[in-house]
CSV table of C-alpha atoms in Angstrom, one decimal:
chain,number,residue,atom,x,y,z
A,1,MET,CA,-31.3,-29.4,39.1
A,2,VAL,CA,-33.7,-28.6,36.3
A,3,SER,CA,-33.9,-24.9,37.4
A,4,TYR,CA,-30.0,-24.8,37.6
A,5,VAL,CA,-29.8,-26.1,34.0
A,6,ASN,CA,-32.4,-23.6,32.8
A,7,ALA,CA,-30.6,-20.8,34.5
A,8,LEU,CA,-27.4,-21.8,32.8
A,9,LEU,CA,-29.0,-22.0,29.4
A,10,TYR,CA,-30.7,-18.7,29.9
A,11,GLY,CA,-27.3,-17.2,30.9
A,12,VAL,CA,-25.5,-18.6,27.9
A,13,GLY,CA,-28.3,-17.5,25.6
A,14,GLY,CA,-28.2,-14.0,27.1
A,15,ILE,CA,-24.5,-13.8,26.5
A,16,VAL,CA,-24.9,-15.0,22.9
A,17,VAL,CA,-27.7,-12.5,22.2
A,18,ALA,CA,-25.7,-9.7,23.8
A,19,GLY,CA,-22.7,-10.6,21.7
A,20,MET,CA,-24.7,-10.7,18.5
A,21,ALA,CA,-26.2,-7.3,19.4
A,22,LEU,CA,-22.8,-5.8,19.8
A,23,LEU,CA,-21.7,-7.3,16.5
A,24,VAL,CA,-24.6,-5.8,14.7
A,25,ALA,CA,-24.1,-2.4,16.3
A,26,PHE,CA,-20.3,-2.2,15.8
A,27,GLN,CA,-19.7,-4.2,12.7
A,28,GLU,CA,-18.5,-1.2,10.7
A,29,LYS,CA,-15.8,-0.7,13.3
A,30,LEU,CA,-14.6,-4.2,12.7
A,31,VAL,CA,-14.6,-4.0,8.9
A,32,TYR,CA,-13.3,-0.4,8.5
A,33,VAL,CA,-10.4,0.9,10.6
A,34,PRO,CA,-9.4,4.3,9.3
A,35,VAL,CA,-7.4,5.1,12.4
A,36,LEU,CA,-4.7,2.6,13.6
A,37,PRO,CA,-4.3,2.3,17.4
A,38,GLY,CA,-2.1,5.1,18.8
A,39,LEU,CA,-2.2,7.1,15.5
A,40,THR,CA,-4.3,9.9,14.2
A,41,LYS,CA,-6.7,10.0,11.2
A,42,SER,CA,-4.4,12.5,9.4
A,43,TYR,CA,-1.6,11.5,7.0
A,44,PRO,CA,1.7,11.0,8.8
A,45,ILE,CA,3.6,11.9,5.6
A,46,THR,CA,2.8,13.0,2.0
A,47,PRO,CA,4.4,11.9,-1.3
A,48,ALA,CA,6.6,15.0,-1.1
A,49,ARG,CA,8.5,13.3,1.8
A,50,LEU,CA,9.6,10.6,-0.7
A,51,ARG,CA,10.2,13.2,-3.4
A,52,LEU,CA,7.4,11.9,-5.6
A,53,VAL,CA,5.7,14.0,-8.2
A,54,TYR,CA,2.0,14.3,-7.2
A,55,GLU,CA,-1.1,16.3,-7.0
A,56,ASP,CA,-3.9,16.5,-4.4
A,57,VAL,CA,-7.2,15.5,-6.1
A,58,TRP,CA,-10.6,16.4,-4.6
A,59,LEU,CA,-13.6,14.5,-5.8
A,60,ARG,CA,-17.3,14.3,-5.1
A,61,SER,CA,-19.0,10.9,-5.0
A,62,SER,CA,-22.4,10.5,-6.6
A,63,ASP,CA,-24.0,11.0,-3.2
A,64,GLY,CA,-22.1,14.2,-2.5
A,65,VAL,CA,-19.4,13.0,-0.2
A,66,ARG,CA,-16.1,15.0,-0.5
A,67,LEU,CA,-13.1,12.7,-1.2
A,68,HIS,CA,-9.4,13.1,-1.3
A,69,ALA,CA,-6.8,11.3,-3.4
A,70,TRP,CA,-3.2,11.5,-4.5
A,71,PHE,CA,-2.3,11.2,-8.1
A,72,ILE,CA,1.4,10.2,-8.3
A,73,LYS,CA,3.4,10.3,-11.5
A,74,LEU,CA,6.7,8.7,-12.3
A,75,LEU,CA,7.4,11.8,-14.4
A,76,PRO,CA,5.3,14.8,-15.3
A,77,ASP,CA,4.7,13.6,-18.8
A,78,CYS,CA,4.5,9.8,-18.1
A,79,ARG,CA,2.1,8.1,-20.5
A,80,GLY,CA,2.6,4.6,-19.1
A,81,PRO,CA,-0.1,2.6,-17.5
A,82,THR,CA,-2.1,4.1,-14.6
A,83,ILE,CA,-2.8,2.0,-11.6
A,84,LEU,CA,-5.9,2.8,-9.5
A,85,PHE,CA,-4.9,1.4,-6.1
A,86,PHE,CA,-7.3,0.4,-3.4
A,87,GLN,CA,-5.9,-0.1,0.0
A,88,GLU,CA,-6.6,-2.6,2.8
A,89,ASN,CA,-9.2,-1.8,5.6
A,90,ALA,CA,-6.8,-0.3,8.1
A,91,GLY,CA,-4.9,2.9,8.2
A,92,ASN,CA,-4.7,5.4,5.3
A,93,ILE,CA,-3.0,5.8,1.9
A,94,ALA,CA,0.0,7.4,3.5
A,95,HIS,CA,0.9,4.1,5.0
A,96,ARG,CA,1.3,2.6,1.5
A,97,LEU,CA,3.6,5.3,0.1
A,98,GLU,CA,6.8,3.3,0.4
A,99,MET,CA,5.2,0.4,-1.6
A,100,VAL,CA,3.9,2.9,-4.2
A,101,ARG,CA,7.3,4.5,-4.5
A,102,ILE,CA,8.8,1.1,-5.5
A,103,MET,CA,5.8,0.4,-7.7
A,104,LEU,CA,6.5,3.5,-9.8
A,105,GLN,CA,10.2,2.6,-10.2
A,106,LYS,CA,9.5,-1.1,-11.1
A,107,LEU,CA,6.5,-0.7,-13.3
A,108,HIS,CA,7.1,2.8,-14.8
A,109,CYS,CA,3.5,3.7,-14.2
A,110,ASN,CA,1.3,6.4,-12.6
A,111,VAL,CA,-0.6,5.6,-9.4
A,112,PHE,CA,-3.9,7.0,-8.2
A,113,MET,CA,-4.5,6.5,-4.5
A,114,LEU,CA,-8.0,7.1,-3.2
A,115,SER,CA,-8.9,7.7,0.4
A,116,TYR,CA,-12.2,5.9,1.0
A,117,ARG,CA,-14.9,8.0,2.7
A,118,GLY,CA,-14.0,8.3,6.4
A,119,TYR,CA,-10.4,7.6,5.7
A,120,GLY,CA,-7.5,10.2,5.6
A,121,GLU,CA,-8.8,13.6,4.5
A,122,SER,CA,-12.0,12.2,3.0
A,123,ASP,CA,-15.4,13.1,4.6
A,124,GLY,CA,-18.2,10.8,5.6
A,125,TYR,CA,-18.4,7.4,7.1
A,126,PRO,CA,-17.3,4.1,5.4
A,127,SER,CA,-19.9,1.6,4.2
A,128,GLN,CA,-20.0,-0.9,1.3
A,129,HIS,CA,-22.5,1.1,-0.8
A,130,GLY,CA,-20.5,4.3,-0.1
A,131,ILE,CA,-17.1,3.0,-1.0
A,132,ILE,CA,-18.4,1.5,-4.2
A,133,ARG,CA,-19.6,5.1,-5.1
A,134,ASP,CA,-16.1,6.4,-4.1
A,135,ALA,CA,-14.3,4.0,-6.3
A,136,GLN,CA,-16.6,4.9,-9.3
A,137,ALA,CA,-15.8,8.6,-8.7
A,138,ALA,CA,-12.1,7.9,-8.8
A,139,LEU,CA,-12.4,5.9,-12.0
A,140,ASP,CA,-14.6,8.6,-13.7
A,141,HIS,CA,-12.0,11.2,-12.8
A,142,LEU,CA,-9.2,9.2,-14.3
A,143,SER,CA,-11.2,8.4,-17.5
A,144,GLN,CA,-11.7,12.2,-18.1
A,145,ARG,CA,-8.0,13.2,-17.7
A,146,THR,CA,-6.1,14.2,-20.8
A,147,ASP,CA,-2.6,13.7,-19.4
A,148,ILE,CA,-2.8,9.9,-19.2
A,149,ASP,CA,-3.5,7.0,-21.6
A,150,THR,CA,-7.1,6.2,-20.5
A,151,SER,CA,-7.0,2.9,-22.3
A,152,ARG,CA,-4.4,1.6,-19.9
A,153,ILE,CA,-6.1,2.0,-16.5
A,154,ILE,CA,-5.5,-1.0,-14.2
A,155,VAL,CA,-7.3,-1.6,-10.9
A,156,PHE,CA,-5.1,-3.0,-8.2
A,157,GLY,CA,-6.8,-4.0,-4.9
A,158,ARG,CA,-5.3,-5.6,-1.8
A,159,SER,CA,-7.5,-7.3,0.9
A,160,LEU,CA,-10.6,-5.1,1.2
A,161,GLY,CA,-9.3,-3.1,-1.7
A,162,GLY,CA,-9.6,-6.3,-3.8
A,163,ALA,CA,-13.3,-6.5,-3.1
A,164,VAL,CA,-13.7,-2.8,-4.0
A,165,GLY,CA,-11.7,-3.2,-7.2
A,166,ALA,CA,-13.6,-6.3,-8.3
A,167,VAL,CA,-16.9,-4.6,-8.1
A,168,LEU,CA,-15.5,-1.5,-10.0
A,169,THR,CA,-13.9,-3.7,-12.7
A,170,LYS,CA,-17.1,-5.7,-13.2
A,171,ASN,CA,-19.2,-2.5,-13.5
A,172,ASN,CA,-16.8,-0.8,-16.0
A,173,PRO,CA,-15.7,-3.2,-18.7
A,174,ASP,CA,-15.0,-0.3,-21.1
A,175,LYS,CA,-13.0,1.8,-18.6
A,176,VAL,CA,-10.8,-0.8,-16.8
A,177,ALA,CA,-8.2,-2.7,-18.8
A,178,ALA,CA,-7.3,-5.3,-16.2
A,179,LEU,CA,-7.6,-6.2,-12.5
A,180,ILE,CA,-4.9,-7.2,-10.0
A,181,LEU,CA,-6.1,-8.9,-6.7
A,182,GLU,CA,-3.8,-9.5,-3.8
A,183,ASN,CA,-4.6,-11.4,-0.6
A,184,THR,CA,-8.4,-10.8,-1.0
A,185,PHE,CA,-11.1,-12.6,0.8
A,186,THR,CA,-14.1,-14.5,-0.8
A,187,SER,CA,-16.5,-12.4,1.3
A,188,ILE,CA,-16.8,-10.7,4.7
A,189,LEU,CA,-19.4,-13.3,5.4
A,190,ASP,CA,-16.7,-16.0,5.2
A,191,MET,CA,-14.2,-13.9,7.1
A,192,ALA,CA,-16.6,-13.5,10.0
A,193,GLY,CA,-16.1,-17.2,10.7
A,194,VAL,CA,-12.4,-16.9,10.3
A,195,LEU,CA,-11.9,-14.1,12.8
A,196,LEU,CA,-14.7,-15.2,15.2
A,197,PRO,CA,-15.0,-19.0,14.8
A,198,PHE,CA,-18.3,-19.3,16.6
A,199,LEU,CA,-19.9,-17.1,14.0
A,200,LYS,CA,-19.4,-19.6,11.2
A,201,TRP,CA,-22.5,-21.4,12.4
A,202,PHE,CA,-24.6,-18.3,11.9
A,203,ILE,CA,-22.9,-16.3,9.1
A,204,GLY,CA,-21.3,-17.6,5.9
A,205,GLY,CA,-20.9,-17.1,2.2
A,206,SER,CA,-22.1,-19.2,-0.7
A,207,SER,CA,-19.7,-22.0,0.2
A,208,SER,CA,-20.7,-22.1,3.9
A,209,LYS,CA,-22.4,-25.2,5.2
A,210,GLY,CA,-24.0,-23.5,8.2
A,211,PRO,CA,-27.6,-22.2,8.4
A,212,LYS,CA,-26.5,-18.6,7.7
A,213,VAL,CA,-29.4,-17.3,9.7
A,214,LEU,CA,-27.6,-14.0,10.5
A,215,ASN,CA,-26.4,-13.1,7.1
A,216,PHE,CA,-29.1,-10.5,6.8
A,217,VAL,CA,-27.6,-8.4,9.6
A,218,VAL,CA,-24.2,-8.0,7.8
A,219,ARG,CA,-24.3,-4.6,6.2
A,220,SER,CA,-21.0,-4.9,4.3
A,221,PRO,CA,-20.9,-8.5,2.9
A,222,TRP,CA,-18.4,-7.7,0.1
A,223,SER,CA,-19.1,-11.0,-1.7
A,224,THR,CA,-16.1,-11.0,-4.0
A,225,ILE,CA,-16.7,-14.6,-4.9
A,226,ASP,CA,-20.0,-13.7,-6.5
A,227,VAL,CA,-18.5,-10.8,-8.4
A,228,VAL,CA,-15.2,-12.2,-9.8
A,229,GLY,CA,-16.9,-14.7,-12.0
A,230,GLU,CA,-18.6,-11.9,-13.9
A,231,ILE,CA,-15.4,-10.0,-14.7
A,232,LYS,CA,-14.4,-10.1,-18.4
A,233,GLN,CA,-11.1,-8.3,-18.2
A,234,PRO,CA,-7.8,-10.1,-17.5
A,235,ILE,CA,-7.1,-10.8,-13.8
A,236,LEU,CA,-3.9,-11.4,-11.9
A,237,PHE,CA,-4.1,-13.1,-8.6
A,238,LEU,CA,-1.2,-12.6,-6.1
A,239,SER,CA,-1.4,-14.8,-3.0
A,240,GLY,CA,0.9,-14.8,0.0
A,241,LEU,CA,0.9,-18.3,1.4
A,242,GLN,CA,1.8,-17.1,4.9
A,243,ASP,CA,-1.2,-14.7,5.1
A,244,GLU,CA,-2.2,-14.5,8.7
A,245,MET,CA,-5.4,-12.6,8.1
A,246,VAL,CA,-7.1,-14.0,5.0
A,247,PRO,CA,-6.6,-17.8,4.5
A,248,PRO,CA,-4.8,-18.4,1.2
A,249,SER,CA,-7.6,-20.7,0.2
A,250,HIS,CA,-9.8,-17.7,-0.3
A,251,MET,CA,-7.6,-16.5,-3.2
A,252,GLN,CA,-7.6,-20.0,-4.7
A,253,LEU,CA,-11.4,-20.1,-4.6
A,254,LEU,CA,-11.5,-16.7,-6.3
A,255,TYR,CA,-9.2,-17.8,-9.0
A,256,ALA,CA,-11.1,-21.0,-9.6
A,257,LYS,CA,-14.4,-19.1,-9.8
A,258,ALA,CA,-13.0,-16.5,-12.3
A,259,ALA,CA,-11.1,-19.0,-14.5
A,260,THR,CA,-14.2,-21.0,-15.3
A,261,ARG,CA,-15.5,-18.1,-17.4
A,262,ASN,CA,-12.4,-16.0,-18.1
A,263,ASN,CA,-9.5,-17.5,-19.9
A,264,GLU,CA,-7.2,-14.5,-19.2
A,265,CYS,CA,-6.7,-15.3,-15.5
A,266,LYS,CA,-3.3,-15.9,-13.9
A,267,PHE,CA,-2.5,-17.1,-10.4
A,268,VAL,CA,0.8,-16.7,-8.7
A,269,ASP,CA,1.6,-17.5,-5.1
A,270,PHE,CA,4.6,-16.4,-2.9
A,271,PRO,CA,5.6,-18.9,-0.2
A,272,ASN,CA,6.8,-16.2,2.3
A,273,GLY,CA,4.2,-13.6,1.7
A,274,MET,CA,2.1,-12.4,4.6
A,275,HIS,CA,-1.1,-10.3,4.4
A,276,MET,CA,0.6,-6.9,4.3
A,277,ASP,CA,4.2,-7.7,3.0
A,278,THR,CA,3.8,-10.0,0.0
A,279,TRP,CA,5.1,-7.1,-2.2
A,280,LEU,CA,8.2,-7.0,0.0
A,281,THR,CA,9.0,-10.6,0.6
A,282,GLY,CA,8.2,-11.5,-3.0
A,283,GLY,CA,11.2,-9.4,-4.1
A,284,ASP,CA,12.0,-9.0,-7.8
A,285,GLN,CA,9.8,-11.9,-8.7
A,286,TYR,CA,6.7,-10.1,-7.4
A,287,TRP,CA,7.3,-7.0,-9.5
A,288,ARG,CA,8.3,-9.1,-12.6
A,289,THR,CA,5.1,-11.0,-12.3
A,290,ILE,CA,3.1,-7.7,-12.5
A,291,GLN,CA,5.2,-6.2,-15.2
A,292,GLN,CA,4.8,-9.3,-17.4
A,293,PHE,CA,1.1,-9.3,-16.8
A,294,LEU,CA,0.9,-5.6,-17.9
A,295,GLU,CA,3.0,-6.1,-20.9
A,296,GLN,CA,0.8,-9.0,-22.0
A,297,HIS,CA,-2.6,-7.5,-21.4
A,298,VAL,CA,-2.1,-3.7,-21.2
A,299,PRO,CA,0.7,-3.0,-23.7
A,300,GLY,CA,1.8,0.4,-25.0
A,301,LYS,CA,0.6,1.7,-28.3
A,302,LYS,CA,3.6,0.4,-30.3
A,303,GLU,CA,2.9,-3.2,-29.0
A,304,ASN,CA,-0.8,-2.8,-29.8
A,305,GLU,CA,-0.1,-1.7,-33.4
A,306,SER,CA,2.4,-4.4,-34.1
A,307,SER,CA,0.2,-7.1,-32.7
A,308,SER,CA,-2.7,-6.1,-34.7
A,309,ASN,CA,-0.7,-6.2,-38.0
A,310,GLY,CA,-2.1,-9.2,-39.7
A,311,ASN,CA,-2.3,-11.8,-36.9
A,312,GLY,CA,-5.0,-11.7,-34.3
A,313,LYS,CA,-4.4,-12.4,-30.7
A,314,GLY,CA,-4.6,-16.1,-30.0
A,315,ILE,CA,-6.5,-17.7,-27.2
A,316,VAL,CA,-4.9,-17.3,-23.8
A,317,PHE,CA,-5.6,-20.1,-21.4
A,318,PRO,CA,-5.7,-19.6,-17.6
A,319,GLU,CA,-2.3,-20.0,-16.0
A,320,ILE,CA,-1.2,-20.9,-12.5
A,321,PHE,CA,2.4,-20.5,-11.2
A,322,PHE,CA,4.1,-21.4,-8.0
A,323,TYR,CA,7.4,-19.9,-6.9
A,324,SER,CA,9.6,-21.4,-4.2
């Protein structure tokens, strides 16, 4: 009987060890999915298909990786705000073009869409350190352009893109005017336990109660919860309450962490929003929310000049809104 129990324990232990080894070896393939099942790595369409004014932009990250991006303008001479958009972990920037088309119409802005390394037409292989370099290269490029208002660059990140955008915004307080986060996780460490529940006993973020003995093996922790509290620029949090991938509580935790140090934070949730379609199910209210945020925190020059004529800007307290 004892030998049978020992054999069973050894067998279970072997399975667990094998599972952990596979997780360590293939974790990048779980976090980064440049190619959706059944599709190719290349772009299925370009902005030209949607009759958008754009240019192909080729960049070099600080470690020499060649990157591709699209810079899309509402009009050739548009001087409105410029949104630096960071996508989710799966697919490529072409899969976001319909959303961007509506974004241009609703917000009267320019949009810069970066392909992370290993995605779309960009070279290399994705990693946290690498993508942080890629994001910095994109921002540096925008900051040097003469055909946009460089004082009105807004970073917008959804899901993984929110983690990327948070790091970039924290590191560039003089280049990024504001940050928009949508359906973003607190950290990959916390998401490990969400996607694979047995892992929550071994891997977890700062709020986890487990022993976290395997945190050291995670190469892309993307701990947004530890970054967002250090951001000084205004932040808009957009949360879909039907998110089937990232628990909405992650967005609430991010907001709570940021708002303790930043009085220019705003949280808005959308009852029918899922992980990928909050921009669609949110309807006009979604776009009005972003438009009002930009008007308040990233106004055009006329608004800036009038607001600085005599009266200073008052204290703006954190806001939280719920729409039903």
